[in-house]
C-alpha cells in the first residue's frame, strides 16, 4: 500500500542480507533511512521520485527486515563503513555502477561514508538533517546533549540500554519520534505499524545500539584517519527549520570543510522527519537537485 508498483527484494551485501524495495525508471537513486525507522520512511517520496528515477529503498543492516550480523568487540560490524559497503554491493548487484544518493539521519551518515569510500560510484549526494558525526561529537553543548541524549544513552555497554528500551519498545519509539517531530505531525498509521513491528524485535534494538556504539568509537577512528578526504560530488544539505540541528548549528557551514565539490543547502519547513513532515518541499528539492 505504501510503495505501489515497487518490488521487494533481498540481496547480499558485504556481510549482511539487505531487504529493499525497488521501483520506477531512469537513473538510479538510493535512499537510506535513519534511526529508529526503516526504509518505509520514504513512502511519501519514493513513488513520486520513481516517475523519473529507479528508486532503491533498503533497510540498513540491523534495521527493519535486513539481517543483524554478529557484533564484534570494536563494534565494526555496525560501522558506517560496513553499512556503506553493504549498499555499494547491493547497487552493483542491481546493475548500477553509479547512482544518486540521499540519506536521512543515520542514513545520511552512511551516505557520507559511502561518498568517501566509493567516490566513483556516487554521482550526487544529499544529506537530511545531520551535521558530520565527528563535528557533532566535538561540538556538544547542553542543548544538544539534552535533545540528542540517545547519542550517549545507546552507547552504554550492553545490556543496559537494550533492557531499558526492551521493557516497552513502543513507548520508547513513540516518545523518541514524537520529540523530534514538528508540532502536530502525525505519522501514517500503516508506516507506524511497520516501524513498531520492526523496532519491537530485540535483535533490532541491540543492533541499533551497536550502530551508536560504533559511531562513538570505530567511526570516529575512520573519520580521523580520513580527515583530509572530501566528498567530491555535488552535495545538497537539507535540514528541518524546526529541528535541533537548525537551532544548535549553522548546518551548511558544518559541511564546508567536508565537501570539495559544489555545495548547496537550505532548511525545510519541518521537524526532523523531512520526508514525512514536509514531503512536497523535500520532494521538489531532491527532484530538482538530482535531475539538474
PDB file of N, CA, C and O in Angstrom, residues 74-110:
ATOM      1  N   UNK A  74      35.012  -4.373  18.690  1.00  0.00           N
ATOM      2  CA  UNK A  74      35.255  -2.968  18.312  1.00  0.00           C
ATOM      3  C   UNK A  74      34.041  -2.329  17.639  1.00  0.00           C
ATOM      4  O   UNK A  74      34.128  -1.199  17.164  1.00  0.00           O
ATOM      5  N   UNK A  75      32.917  -3.050  17.597  1.00  0.00           N
ATOM      6  CA  UNK A  75      31.642  -2.564  17.045  1.00  0.00           C
ATOM      7  C   UNK A  75      31.692  -2.333  15.527  1.00  0.00           C
ATOM      8  O   UNK A  75      30.770  -1.744  14.959  1.00  0.00           O
ATOM      9  N   UNK A  76      32.750  -2.809  14.860  1.00  0.00           N
ATOM     10  CA  UNK A  76      32.922  -2.513  13.439  1.00  0.00           C
ATOM     11  C   UNK A  76      31.872  -3.149  12.551  1.00  0.00           C
ATOM     12  O   UNK A  76      31.662  -2.692  11.416  1.00  0.00           O
ATOM     13  N   UNK A  77      31.199  -4.196  13.022  1.00  0.00           N
ATOM     14  CA  UNK A  77      30.165  -4.810  12.193  1.00  0.00           C
ATOM     15  C   UNK A  77      28.955  -3.904  12.034  1.00  0.00           C
ATOM     16  O   UNK A  77      28.088  -4.166  11.193  1.00  0.00           O
ATOM     17  N   UNK A  78      28.888  -2.817  12.820  1.00  0.00           N
ATOM     18  CA  UNK A  78      27.815  -1.831  12.660  1.00  0.00           C
ATOM     19  C   UNK A  78      28.369  -0.433  12.389  1.00  0.00           C
ATOM     20  O   UNK A  78      27.704   0.570  12.648  1.00  0.00           O
ATOM     21  N   UNK A  79      29.560  -0.381  11.861  1.00  0.00           N
ATOM     22  CA  UNK A  79      30.149   0.908  11.499  1.00  0.00           C
ATOM     23  C   UNK A  79      29.494   1.454  10.239  1.00  0.00           C
ATOM     24  O   UNK A  79      28.893   0.723   9.449  1.00  0.00           O
ATOM     25  N   UNK A  80      29.619   2.747  10.041  1.00  0.00           N
ATOM     26  CA  UNK A  80      29.107   3.354   8.811  1.00  0.00           C
ATOM     27  C   UNK A  80      29.846   2.794   7.597  1.00  0.00           C
ATOM     28  O   UNK A  80      29.266   2.678   6.516  1.00  0.00           O
ATOM     29  N   UNK A  81      31.120   2.436   7.774  1.00  0.00           N
ATOM     30  CA  UNK A  81      31.868   1.849   6.656  1.00  0.00           C
ATOM     31  C   UNK A  81      31.273   0.512   6.246  1.00  0.00           C
ATOM     32  O   UNK A  81      31.125   0.225   5.048  1.00  0.00           O
ATOM     33  N   UNK A  82      30.916  -0.320   7.226  1.00  0.00           N
ATOM     34  CA  UNK A  82      30.307  -1.614   6.909  1.00  0.00           C
ATOM     35  C   UNK A  82      28.943  -1.424   6.261  1.00  0.00           C
ATOM     36  O   UNK A  82      28.596  -2.107   5.290  1.00  0.00           O
ATOM     37  N   UNK A  83      28.153  -0.490   6.784  1.00  0.00           N
ATOM     38  CA  UNK A  83      26.827  -0.233   6.211  1.00  0.00           C
ATOM     39  C   UNK A  83      26.944   0.318   4.797  1.00  0.00           C
ATOM     40  O   UNK A  83      26.160  -0.036   3.910  1.00  0.00           O
ATOM     41  N   UNK A  84      27.940   1.192   4.567  1.00  0.00           N
ATOM     42  CA  UNK A  84      28.142   1.759   3.236  1.00  0.00           C
ATOM     43  C   UNK A  84      28.556   0.673   2.245  1.00  0.00           C
ATOM     44  O   UNK A  84      28.090   0.659   1.095  1.00  0.00           O
ATOM     45  N   UNK A  85      29.421  -0.232   2.681  1.00  0.00           N
ATOM     46  CA  UNK A  85      29.864  -1.308   1.797  1.00  0.00           C
ATOM     47  C   UNK A  85      28.696  -2.207   1.400  1.00  0.00           C
ATOM     48  O   UNK A  85      28.625  -2.677   0.249  1.00  0.00           O
ATOM     49  N   UNK A  86      27.777  -2.451   2.348  1.00  0.00           N
ATOM     50  CA  UNK A  86      26.557  -3.197   2.004  1.00  0.00           C
ATOM     51  C   UNK A  86      25.851  -2.564   0.817  1.00  0.00           C
ATOM     52  O   UNK A  86      25.486  -3.239  -0.152  1.00  0.00           O
ATOM     53  N   UNK A  87      25.630  -1.268   0.919  1.00  0.00           N
ATOM     54  CA  UNK A  87      24.824  -0.582  -0.090  1.00  0.00           C
ATOM     55  C   UNK A  87      25.545  -0.491  -1.430  1.00  0.00           C
ATOM     56  O   UNK A  87      24.908  -0.594  -2.490  1.00  0.00           O
ATOM     57  N   UNK A  88      26.853  -0.327  -1.399  1.00  0.00           N
ATOM     58  CA  UNK A  88      27.610  -0.305  -2.651  1.00  0.00           C
ATOM     59  C   UNK A  88      27.489  -1.650  -3.368  1.00  0.00           C
ATOM     60  O   UNK A  88      27.306  -1.702  -4.591  1.00  0.00           O
ATOM     61  N   UNK A  89      27.568  -2.728  -2.601  1.00  0.00           N
ATOM     62  CA  UNK A  89      27.454  -4.054  -3.219  1.00  0.00           C
ATOM     63  C   UNK A  89      26.039  -4.306  -3.719  1.00  0.00           C
ATOM     64  O   UNK A  89      25.850  -4.881  -4.800  1.00  0.00           O
ATOM     65  N   UNK A  90      25.041  -3.901  -2.946  1.00  0.00           N
ATOM     66  CA  UNK A  90      23.649  -4.073  -3.370  1.00  0.00           C
ATOM     67  C   UNK A  90      23.405  -3.355  -4.690  1.00  0.00           C
ATOM     68  O   UNK A  90      22.799  -3.915  -5.620  1.00  0.00           O
ATOM     69  N   UNK A  91      23.873  -2.120  -4.797  1.00  0.00           N
ATOM     70  CA  UNK A  91      23.643  -1.360  -6.034  1.00  0.00           C
ATOM     71  C   UNK A  91      24.375  -2.006  -7.206  1.00  0.00           C
ATOM     72  O   UNK A  91      23.855  -2.039  -8.327  1.00  0.00           O
ATOM     73  N   UNK A  92      25.583  -2.542  -6.967  1.00  0.00           N
ATOM     74  CA  UNK A  92      26.306  -3.232  -8.033  1.00  0.00           C
ATOM     75  C   UNK A  92      25.551  -4.480  -8.466  1.00  0.00           C
ATOM     76  O   UNK A  92      25.449  -4.785  -9.665  1.00  0.00           O
ATOM     77  N   UNK A  93      25.003  -5.206  -7.506  1.00  0.00           N
ATOM     78  CA  UNK A  93      24.237  -6.413  -7.817  1.00  0.00           C
ATOM     79  C   UNK A  93      23.000  -6.070  -8.643  1.00  0.00           C
ATOM     80  O   UNK A  93      22.608  -6.835  -9.534  1.00  0.00           O
ATOM     81  N   UNK A  94      22.403  -4.931  -8.358  1.00  0.00           N
ATOM     82  CA  UNK A  94      21.230  -4.485  -9.115  1.00  0.00           C
ATOM     83  C   UNK A  94      21.604  -3.945 -10.492  1.00  0.00           C
ATOM     84  O   UNK A  94      20.716  -3.644 -11.298  1.00  0.00           O
ATOM     85  N   UNK A  95      22.914  -3.823 -10.764  1.00  0.00           N
ATOM     86  CA  UNK A  95      23.371  -3.386 -12.078  1.00  0.00           C
ATOM     87  C   UNK A  95      23.683  -1.907 -12.182  1.00  0.00           C
ATOM     88  O   UNK A  95      23.838  -1.388 -13.292  1.00  0.00           O
ATOM     89  N   UNK A  96      23.825  -1.223 -11.034  1.00  0.00           N
ATOM     90  CA  UNK A  96      24.080   0.217 -11.042  1.00  0.00           C
ATOM     91  C   UNK A  96      25.523   0.485 -10.625  1.00  0.00           C
ATOM     92  O   UNK A  96      25.876   0.383  -9.454  1.00  0.00           O
ATOM     93  N   UNK A  97      26.363   0.837 -11.609  1.00  0.00           N
ATOM     94  CA  UNK A  97      27.761   1.149 -11.321  1.00  0.00           C
ATOM     95  C   UNK A  97      27.917   2.511 -10.657  1.00  0.00           C
ATOM     96  O   UNK A  97      28.912   2.758  -9.967  1.00  0.00           O
ATOM     97  N   UNK A  98      26.963   3.394 -10.889  1.00  0.00           N
ATOM     98  CA  UNK A  98      26.958   4.699 -10.225  1.00  0.00           C
ATOM     99  C   UNK A  98      25.507   5.088  -9.969  1.00  0.00           C
ATOM    100  O   UNK A  98      24.587   4.572 -10.620  1.00  0.00           O
ATOM    101  N   UNK A  99      25.296   6.002  -9.035  1.00  0.00           N
ATOM    102  CA  UNK A  99      23.932   6.309  -8.619  1.00  0.00           C
ATOM    103  C   UNK A  99      23.888   7.614  -7.847  1.00  0.00           C
ATOM    104  O   UNK A  99      24.904   8.106  -7.343  1.00  0.00           O
ATOM    105  N   UNK A 100      22.690   8.177  -7.766  1.00  0.00           N
ATOM    106  CA  UNK A 100      22.421   9.301  -6.880  1.00  0.00           C
ATOM    107  C   UNK A 100      22.138   8.742  -5.490  1.00  0.00           C
ATOM    108  O   UNK A 100      21.689   7.598  -5.337  1.00  0.00           O
ATOM    109  N   UNK A 101      22.358   9.569  -4.468  1.00  0.00           N
ATOM    110  CA  UNK A 101      22.284   9.071  -3.095  1.00  0.00           C
ATOM    111  C   UNK A 101      21.723  10.136  -2.160  1.00  0.00           C
ATOM    112  O   UNK A 101      22.175  11.283  -2.178  1.00  0.00           O
ATOM    113  N   UNK A 102      20.730   9.752  -1.360  1.00  0.00           N
ATOM    114  CA  UNK A 102      20.199  10.632  -0.321  1.00  0.00           C
ATOM    115  C   UNK A 102      20.019   9.833   0.950  1.00  0.00           C
ATOM    116  O   UNK A 102      19.553   8.682   0.909  1.00  0.00           O
ATOM    117  N   UNK A 103      20.377  10.428   2.080  1.00  0.00           N
ATOM    118  CA  UNK A 103      20.248   9.729   3.349  1.00  0.00           C
ATOM    119  C   UNK A 103      19.754  10.645   4.449  1.00  0.00           C
ATOM    120  O   UNK A 103      20.192  11.795   4.553  1.00  0.00           O
ATOM    121  N   UNK A 104      18.843  10.126   5.248  1.00  0.00           N
ATOM    122  CA  UNK A 104      18.284  10.870   6.386  1.00  0.00           C
ATOM    123  C   UNK A 104      18.857  10.312   7.682  1.00  0.00           C
ATOM    124  O   UNK A 104      18.976   9.103   7.863  1.00  0.00           O
ATOM    125  N   UNK A 105      19.241  11.195   8.605  1.00  0.00           N
ATOM    126  CA  UNK A 105      19.666  10.777   9.932  1.00  0.00           C
ATOM    127  C   UNK A 105      20.825   9.772   9.810  1.00  0.00           C
ATOM    128  O   UNK A 105      21.824  10.074   9.173  1.00  0.00           O
ATOM    129  N   UNK A 106      20.716   8.568  10.401  1.00  0.00           N
ATOM    130  CA  UNK A 106      21.819   7.603  10.295  1.00  0.00           C
ATOM    131  C   UNK A 106      22.118   7.279   8.838  1.00  0.00           C
ATOM    132  O   UNK A 106      23.282   7.065   8.459  1.00  0.00           O
ATOM    133  N   UNK A 107      21.076   7.235   8.019  1.00  0.00           N
ATOM    134  CA  UNK A 107      21.291   7.001   6.598  1.00  0.00           C
ATOM    135  C   UNK A 107      22.120   8.086   5.954  1.00  0.00           C
ATOM    136  O   UNK A 107      22.862   7.837   4.997  1.00  0.00           O
ATOM    137  N   UNK A 108      22.019   9.314   6.466  1.00  0.00           N
ATOM    138  CA  UNK A 108      22.863  10.397   5.980  1.00  0.00           C
ATOM    139  C   UNK A 108      24.323  10.177   6.335  1.00  0.00           C
ATOM    140  O   UNK A 108      25.227  10.507   5.558  1.00  0.00           O
ATOM    141  N   UNK A 109      24.561   9.608   7.504  1.00  0.00           N
ATOM    142  CA  UNK A 109      25.935   9.338   7.926  1.00  0.00           C
ATOM    143  C   UNK A 109      26.529   8.177   7.123  1.00  0.00           C
ATOM    144  O   UNK A 109      27.707   8.201   6.738  1.00  0.00           O
ATOM    145  N   UNK A 110      25.715   7.169   6.851  1.00  0.00           N
ATOM    146  CA  UNK A 110      26.149   6.095   5.964  1.00  0.00           C
ATOM    147  C   UNK A 110      26.440   6.664   4.570  1.00  0.00           C
ATOM    148  O   UNK A 110      27.431   6.299   3.924  1.00  0.00           O
TER     149      UNK A 110
END
